[in-house]
Amino acid sequence: MPCQNPGVQSPDVVIVGAGLAGCSTAWHLAGERSVLLLEQGDQAGAEASSQNAGMVRRLGEDPHERVLAVRTHRWLQAPGEDWADLQPSRRTGAVLALVEEPHDLHDAASHLQAQGVVVQACDRPAQIAPALAGARVAFCWHLPDERVADAHSLIAGFLRGARRRGAELRCGLRVTGLRRQGDRVVGVDTDAGPIDAGAVVLAAGAWTSDLARGVGLHRPLVPLRRSLLQTDTHPLSAPDHPWTWIDDAGLYVRPEAGGFLVSPCDEAVDPPSPGPGSRGSVTPWARALAEHKLRSLLPALADATPRGGWTGLRTFAPDRRPILGPDPDAPGLHWAAGLGGFGVTCSYAVGEAVAGWLRGEPVPWLDRDAVSPGRAWMQRWLMRADGDRNTPRMLSTPPPPR
Ligand SMILES: Cc1cc2nc3c(=O)[nH]c(=O)nc-3n(C[C@H](O)[C@H](O)[C@H](O)COP(=O)(O)OP(=O)(O)OC[C@H]3O[C@@H](n4cnc5c(N)ncnc54)[C@H](O)[C@@H]3O)c2cc1C
């Protein structure tokens, strides 16, 4: 996403990071506030926002994530003039299967059904998702209206609308720290000098925690690396094949380029170095894990060979909830971070909530305390190294700054 550099000097709002979170927030704020969006890379949307599988998944474990997802999904059906010549998403449907824990996701399904989302138990999933033919499945949910989104198109529209209403995107500029006067955050330091601002929004993905730590704030976000692999062409791949996720064992497939995009749902802690560039290559271990899971969980795809692929960073708070809104310990600082594996799914509503709170408006549809940067952090939490919920590893939350 190319940059233009005209010249907002002391904006009302500086947003750090031009991924989905930053661009959506800019789109929601522009016009009512002067907005300067700063990106360390040479283009917007080149980190986690370019590394995802694009599945819009409303049937998630966390209720607050589901609220953001439902709102974004509703918007995706008619996103408006800034996306008029783009196709930011399309309906494919989805199947979420459980092989060991048949009762998982029932509470989430009830929550969605109460809001009118079509979520159905299905006993012949292979009729809907041929990739599941022959799979031993204990329970299955079918969501016929689930979508896949194209993050590149989402960002193009967010930026188009934000710029049309006066926002500026400046690329190749790294924020090196937050500027404080007393408790208040009053701008940012960059590698090209300081910038004053009425408010700062941290939307720096995997890099966010370090910026907060620099001003003594304990906001423990942990980047977890995940692999995505592309198979050769496969006869079962079709554009309308629903994306298919074996949720408890940890394997998903999504039709792509005549084959399938596959993830074994691996997780490995991997903080990024300063500066852009978080994309990695798939390790032999992750490739073997993907092949093993395809053979053992999806026999219909046992002959699908994963060839190319990449890895990217999903960044989580210990409770795997996003960190959104005003920071109670640093007036002037706002958060749009911790979007883990749901940043596409929740993209529109994340910007909507963060912008609403920044303007001092109520956001009645989201529980502010539950996503607040000032909430209590668990000291230990579970990571799924091999993607399987039954073989988790305990992670210690990073300690507070001294
Ligand atoms: C393998 C994989 C699969 C995924 N699949 C899905 C999926 O199917 N569905 C889904 O909903 N989500 C998925 N996700 C998650 C989704 O991609 C992320 O949640 C989302 O992209 C996060 O967006 P962001 O804007 O917070 O972060 P980013 O996209 O990383 O953006 C942060 C930006 O901030 C910039 N930045 C950082 N520090 C600074 C600084 N100091 N100064 C200036 N700029 C800075 C970075 O360069 C970057 O551009 C997946 C992620 C991965 C890695």
Coordinates of N, CA, C and O and ligand atoms in Angstrom, one line a residue, residues 15-24 37-57 65 149 151 155 170 172-177 189-191 202-208 211 224-228 243 245 252 254 263 266 274-278 310-316 336-347 350, ligand 1:
I15 N -1.3 7.8 15.1 CA -1.5 6.3 15.2 C -0.2 5.6 14.8 O 0.3 5.9 13.8
V16 N 0.3 4.8 15.7 CA 1.5 4.1 15.5 C 1.2 2.7 14.9 O 0.7 1.8 15.6
G17 N 1.5 2.6 13.6 CA 1.3 1.3 13.0 C 0.2 1.3 12.0 O -1.0 1.6 12.3
A18 N 0.5 1.0 10.7 CA -0.5 1.0 9.6 C -0.8 -0.5 9.2 O -0.8 -0.8 8.0
G19 N -1.2 -1.3 10.2 CA -1.8 -2.6 9.9 C -3.3 -2.4 9.9 O -3.8 -1.3 9.8
L20 N -4.0 -3.6 10.0 CA -5.5 -3.5 10.0 C -6.0 -2.6 11.1 O -6.9 -1.8 11.0
A21 N -5.4 -2.8 12.3 CA -5.9 -2.0 13.5 C -5.7 -0.5 13.3 O -6.6 0.3 13.5
G22 N -4.5 -0.1 12.9 CA -4.2 1.3 12.7 C -5.0 1.9 11.6 O -5.6 3.0 11.7
C23 N -5.1 1.2 10.5 CA -5.9 1.8 9.3 C -7.4 1.9 9.6 O -8.0 2.8 9.2
S24 N -7.9 0.9 10.3 CA -9.3 0.9 10.6 C -9.6 2.1 11.6 O -10.6 2.8 11.4
L37 N -0.9 8.8 10.5 CA -0.6 7.4 10.7 C 0.8 7.1 10.3 O 1.3 7.5 9.2
L38 N 1.6 6.6 11.3 CA 3.0 6.4 11.1 C 3.3 4.9 10.9 O 2.8 4.1 11.7
E39 N 4.1 4.6 9.9 CA 4.4 3.2 9.6 C 5.9 3.0 9.4 O 6.5 3.7 8.6
Q40 N 6.5 2.1 10.2 CA 8.0 1.9 10.1 C 8.4 1.3 8.7 O 9.5 1.5 8.2
G41 N 7.5 0.5 8.2 CA 7.9 -0.2 6.9 C 7.7 0.8 5.7 O 7.2 1.9 5.9
D42 N 8.0 0.3 4.5 CA 7.8 1.2 3.4 C 6.4 1.2 2.8 O 6.1 1.8 1.8
Q43 N 5.5 0.4 3.4 CA 4.1 0.4 2.9 C 3.2 -0.1 4.1 O 3.7 -0.7 5.0
A44 N 2.0 0.2 4.0 CA 1.0 -0.2 5.0 C 0.7 -1.7 4.9 O 0.8 -2.2 3.8
G45 N 0.3 -2.3 6.0 CA -0.3 -3.6 5.9 C 0.7 -4.7 5.5 O 0.3 -5.7 4.9
A46 N 2.0 -4.6 5.8 CA 2.9 -5.6 5.3 C 3.4 -6.6 6.3 O 4.2 -7.4 6.1
E47 N 2.9 -6.4 7.6 CA 3.3 -7.4 8.6 C 2.2 -8.4 8.9 O 1.7 -9.0 7.9
A48 N 1.7 -8.6 10.1 CA 0.7 -9.6 10.3 C -0.5 -9.5 9.4 O -1.1 -10.5 8.9
S49 N -0.8 -8.3 9.0 CA -2.0 -8.0 8.2 C -1.8 -8.6 6.8 O -2.8 -8.6 6.0
S50 N -0.6 -8.9 6.4 CA -0.4 -9.6 5.1 C -0.1 -11.1 5.2 O 0.2 -11.7 4.2
Q51 N -0.1 -11.6 6.4 CA 0.4 -12.9 6.6 C -0.7 -13.9 7.0 O -0.4 -15.1 7.3
N52 N -2.0 -13.4 7.0 CA -3.0 -14.2 7.6 C -3.8 -15.1 6.6 O -3.5 -15.0 5.4
A53 N -4.7 -15.9 7.1 CA -5.5 -16.8 6.3 C -6.8 -16.2 5.8 O -7.5 -16.8 5.0
G54 N -7.1 -15.0 6.4 CA -8.3 -14.3 5.9 C -9.6 -14.8 6.3 O -10.6 -14.4 5.8
M55 N -9.6 -15.8 7.2 CA -10.9 -16.4 7.6 C -11.6 -15.4 8.6 O -11.0 -15.0 9.6
V56 N -12.9 -15.2 8.3 CA -13.7 -14.3 9.2 C -14.5 -15.3 10.1 O -15.4 -15.9 9.7
R57 N -14.0 -15.4 11.3 CA -14.6 -16.5 12.2 C -15.3 -15.9 13.4 O -14.7 -15.3 14.3
E65 N -14.4 -11.0 21.8 CA -14.0 -11.2 20.5 C -15.2 -11.5 19.5 O -15.3 -10.9 18.4
A149 N -11.9 -12.9 4.0 CA -11.6 -11.5 3.7 C -10.2 -11.4 3.1 O -9.4 -12.2 3.3
A151 N -7.3 -9.0 3.3 CA -6.8 -7.9 4.2 C -6.2 -6.7 3.3 O -6.4 -5.6 3.7
I155 N -7.5 -2.9 3.8 CA -6.6 -1.8 4.1 C -6.7 -0.7 3.0 O -6.7 0.5 3.4
R170 N 2.4 8.3 6.8 CA 3.8 8.5 6.6 C 4.5 7.2 6.8 O 4.5 6.6 7.9
G172 N 8.0 4.5 6.4 CA 9.5 4.5 6.6 C 9.9 5.4 7.8 O 11.0 5.9 7.8
L173 N 9.0 5.6 8.7 CA 9.2 6.4 9.9 C 9.0 5.5 11.1 O 7.8 5.1 11.4
R174 N 10.0 5.3 11.9 CA 9.8 4.4 13.1 C 9.6 5.2 14.3 O 10.4 6.1 14.6
V175 N 8.6 4.9 15.1 CA 8.4 5.5 16.4 C 9.4 4.8 17.4 O 9.3 3.6 17.5
T176 N 10.2 5.6 18.0 CA 11.2 5.0 18.9 C 10.8 5.1 20.4 O 11.4 4.5 21.2
G177 N 9.8 5.9 20.7 CA 9.3 6.0 22.1 C 8.1 6.9 22.2 O 7.7 7.6 21.2
D189 N 8.4 10.1 19.9 CA 9.7 10.3 19.3 C 9.8 9.3 18.1 O 9.4 8.2 18.2
T190 N 10.4 9.9 17.0 CA 10.6 9.0 15.9 C 12.1 9.1 15.5 O 12.8 10.0 16.0
D191 N 12.5 8.2 14.5 CA 13.9 8.3 14.1 C 14.1 9.6 13.2 O 15.2 9.8 12.8
L202 N -1.7 3.3 20.0 CA -0.7 2.2 19.8 C -1.4 1.1 19.0 O -2.3 0.4 19.5
A203 N -1.0 0.9 17.7 CA -1.6 -0.1 16.9 C -0.4 -0.8 16.2 O -0.4 -1.0 15.0
A204 N 0.7 -1.1 17.0 CA 1.9 -1.5 16.4 C 2.1 -3.0 16.5 O 3.3 -3.5 16.4
G205 N 1.0 -3.8 16.5 CA 1.1 -5.2 16.4 C 2.1 -5.8 17.4 O 2.1 -5.5 18.6
A206 N 3.0 -6.6 16.9 CA 4.0 -7.4 17.7 C 5.0 -6.5 18.4 O 5.6 -6.9 19.3
W207 N 5.0 -5.2 18.0 CA 6.0 -4.3 18.6 C 5.4 -3.4 19.7 O 6.1 -2.6 20.3
T208 N 4.1 -3.6 19.9 CA 3.4 -2.6 20.8 C 3.9 -2.6 22.2 O 4.1 -1.6 22.8
L211 N 7.0 -0.5 23.2 CA 6.8 1.0 23.2 C 6.1 1.4 24.5 O 6.5 2.4 25.1
L224 N 3.3 -14.7 19.0 CA 3.4 -16.2 18.8 C 3.4 -16.4 17.2 O 2.5 -16.0 16.5
R225 N 4.5 -17.1 16.8 CA 4.6 -17.4 15.4 C 3.8 -18.6 15.0 O 3.7 -19.6 15.7
R226 N 3.2 -18.5 13.8 CA 2.3 -19.6 13.3 C 2.6 -19.8 11.8 O 3.0 -18.8 11.1
S227 N 2.5 -21.0 11.4 CA 2.9 -21.4 10.0 C 1.6 -21.6 9.1 O 0.6 -22.1 9.6
L228 N 1.7 -21.1 7.9 CA 0.7 -21.4 6.8 C 1.4 -22.0 5.7 O 2.5 -21.5 5.2
W243 N -14.3 -22.8 4.4 CA -13.1 -23.1 5.2 C -13.4 -24.0 6.3 O -14.5 -24.0 6.9
W245 N -12.1 -26.1 9.9 CA -11.2 -26.0 11.0 C -11.5 -27.1 12.0 O -12.6 -27.2 12.5
Y252 N -6.4 -26.2 10.2 CA -7.4 -25.7 9.3 C -6.9 -25.7 7.8 O -5.8 -25.7 7.6
R254 N -8.1 -24.0 3.9 CA -9.0 -23.0 3.2 C -8.6 -23.1 1.7 O -7.4 -23.1 1.4
S263 N -2.9 -24.8 7.9 CA -2.1 -24.5 9.1 C -2.3 -25.6 10.1 O -3.4 -26.0 10.4
D266 N 0.3 -24.2 14.9 CA 1.4 -24.2 15.8 C 1.6 -22.8 16.4 O 1.2 -21.8 15.8
P274 N 13.6 -4.9 16.4 CA 13.2 -3.6 16.0 C 13.2 -3.4 14.5 O 14.1 -4.0 13.8
G275 N 12.2 -2.7 14.0 CA 12.2 -2.5 12.5 C 11.3 -3.5 11.9 O 10.9 -4.5 12.5
P276 N 10.9 -3.2 10.6 CA 9.9 -4.1 9.9 C 10.5 -5.4 9.6 O 11.7 -5.6 9.6
G277 N 9.6 -6.4 9.2 CA 10.1 -7.7 8.7 C 9.8 -8.8 9.7 O 10.8 -9.3 10.4
S278 N 8.6 -9.2 9.8 CA 8.2 -10.3 10.8 C 7.9 -11.6 10.0 O 7.7 -12.6 10.7
W310 N 4.7 -19.8 4.6 CA 5.3 -18.7 5.4 C 4.9 -18.8 6.8 O 4.0 -19.5 7.2
T311 N 5.5 -18.0 7.7 CA 5.1 -17.9 9.1 C 4.9 -16.4 9.4 O 5.5 -15.5 8.7
G312 N 4.0 -16.1 10.3 CA 3.8 -14.7 10.8 C 3.5 -14.7 12.2 O 3.3 -15.7 12.9
L313 N 3.4 -13.5 12.8 CA 3.2 -13.3 14.2 C 1.8 -12.9 14.5 O 1.2 -12.0 14.0
R314 N 1.2 -13.7 15.5 CA -0.1 -13.4 16.1 C 0.2 -12.9 17.5 O 0.9 -13.7 18.2
T315 N -0.2 -11.8 17.9 CA 0.2 -11.2 19.1 C -0.9 -11.1 20.1 O -2.0 -10.5 19.9
F316 N -0.7 -11.8 21.3 CA -1.8 -12.0 22.3 C -1.5 -11.4 23.6 O -0.3 -11.4 24.1
A336 N -5.0 -0.2 20.3 CA -5.7 -1.0 19.3 C -4.7 -2.1 19.0 O -4.1 -2.2 18.0
A337 N -4.6 -3.1 20.0 CA -3.5 -4.1 19.9 C -4.0 -5.4 20.4 O -5.1 -5.6 20.9
G338 N -3.1 -6.4 20.4 CA -3.4 -7.7 20.9 C -4.5 -8.4 20.1 O -5.4 -9.1 20.6
L339 N -4.4 -8.3 18.8 CA -5.5 -8.9 17.9 C -5.2 -10.3 17.5 O -6.0 -10.9 16.7
G340 N -4.2 -10.9 18.1 CA -4.0 -12.3 18.0 C -4.3 -12.9 16.7 O -3.8 -12.5 15.6
G341 N -5.2 -13.9 16.7 CA -5.5 -14.6 15.4 C -6.9 -14.1 14.9 O -7.6 -14.8 14.1
F342 N -7.4 -12.9 15.3 CA -8.7 -12.5 15.0 C -8.7 -11.0 14.5 O -9.8 -10.4 14.5
G343 N -7.6 -10.6 14.0 CA -7.5 -9.2 13.6 C -8.2 -8.8 12.3 O -8.6 -7.7 12.1
V344 N -8.3 -9.8 11.4 CA -9.1 -9.6 10.2 C -10.6 -9.7 10.6 O -11.4 -8.8 10.2
T345 N -10.9 -10.7 11.3 CA -12.3 -11.0 11.8 C -12.9 -9.7 12.5 O -14.1 -9.5 12.3
C346 N -12.1 -9.0 13.3 CA -12.6 -8.0 14.1 C -12.2 -6.6 13.6 O -12.4 -5.6 14.3
S347 N -11.6 -6.5 12.4 CA -10.9 -5.3 12.0 C -11.8 -4.0 12.1 O -11.4 -3.0 12.6
V350 N -12.9 -3.1 15.7 CA -11.8 -2.6 16.6 C -11.6 -1.1 16.4 O -11.6 -0.3 17.3
Ligands
LIG1 C1 -0.3 -17.0 10.1 C2 -1.4 -16.1 10.5 C3 -2.7 -16.4 10.2 C4 -3.8 -15.6 10.6 N1 -5.0 -15.9 10.2 C5 -6.1 -15.1 10.5 C6 -7.4 -15.4 10.1 O1 -7.6 -16.3 9.4 N2 -8.4 -14.5 10.5 C7 -8.1 -13.5 11.3 O2 -9.1 -12.8 11.7 N3 -6.9 -13.1 11.7 C8 -5.8 -13.9 11.3 N4 -4.6 -13.6 11.7 C9 -4.4 -12.5 12.6 C10 -4.3 -11.1 11.9 O3 -3.5 -11.2 10.7 C11 -3.8 -10.1 12.9 O4 -4.5 -10.1 14.1 C12 -3.8 -8.7 12.3 O5 -3.2 -8.6 11.1 C13 -3.1 -7.7 13.3 O6 -3.2 -6.4 12.8 P1 -2.4 -5.3 13.5 O7 -2.7 -4.0 12.7 O8 -2.6 -5.3 14.9 O9 -0.8 -5.7 13.3 P2 0.2 -5.6 12.1 O10 -0.5 -6.0 10.8 O11 1.4 -6.3 12.4 O12 0.4 -4.0 12.0 C14 1.2 -3.3 12.9 C15 2.0 -2.3 12.1 O13 2.7 -1.5 13.0 C16 4.0 -1.1 12.4 N5 4.9 -0.7 13.5 C17 5.3 -1.5 14.5 N6 6.1 -0.8 15.3 C18 6.2 0.4 14.8 C19 7.0 1.6 15.2 N7 7.7 1.6 16.3 N8 6.9 2.7 14.4 C20 6.1 2.7 13.3 N9 5.4 1.6 12.9 C21 5.4 0.5 13.6 C22 4.4 -2.5 11.8 O14 5.4 -2.3 10.8 C23 3.1 -3.0 11.2 O15 2.8 -2.5 9.9 C24 -3.5 -14.4 11.3 C25 -2.2 -14.0 11.6 C26 -1.1 -14.9 11.2 C27 0.3 -14.5 11.4

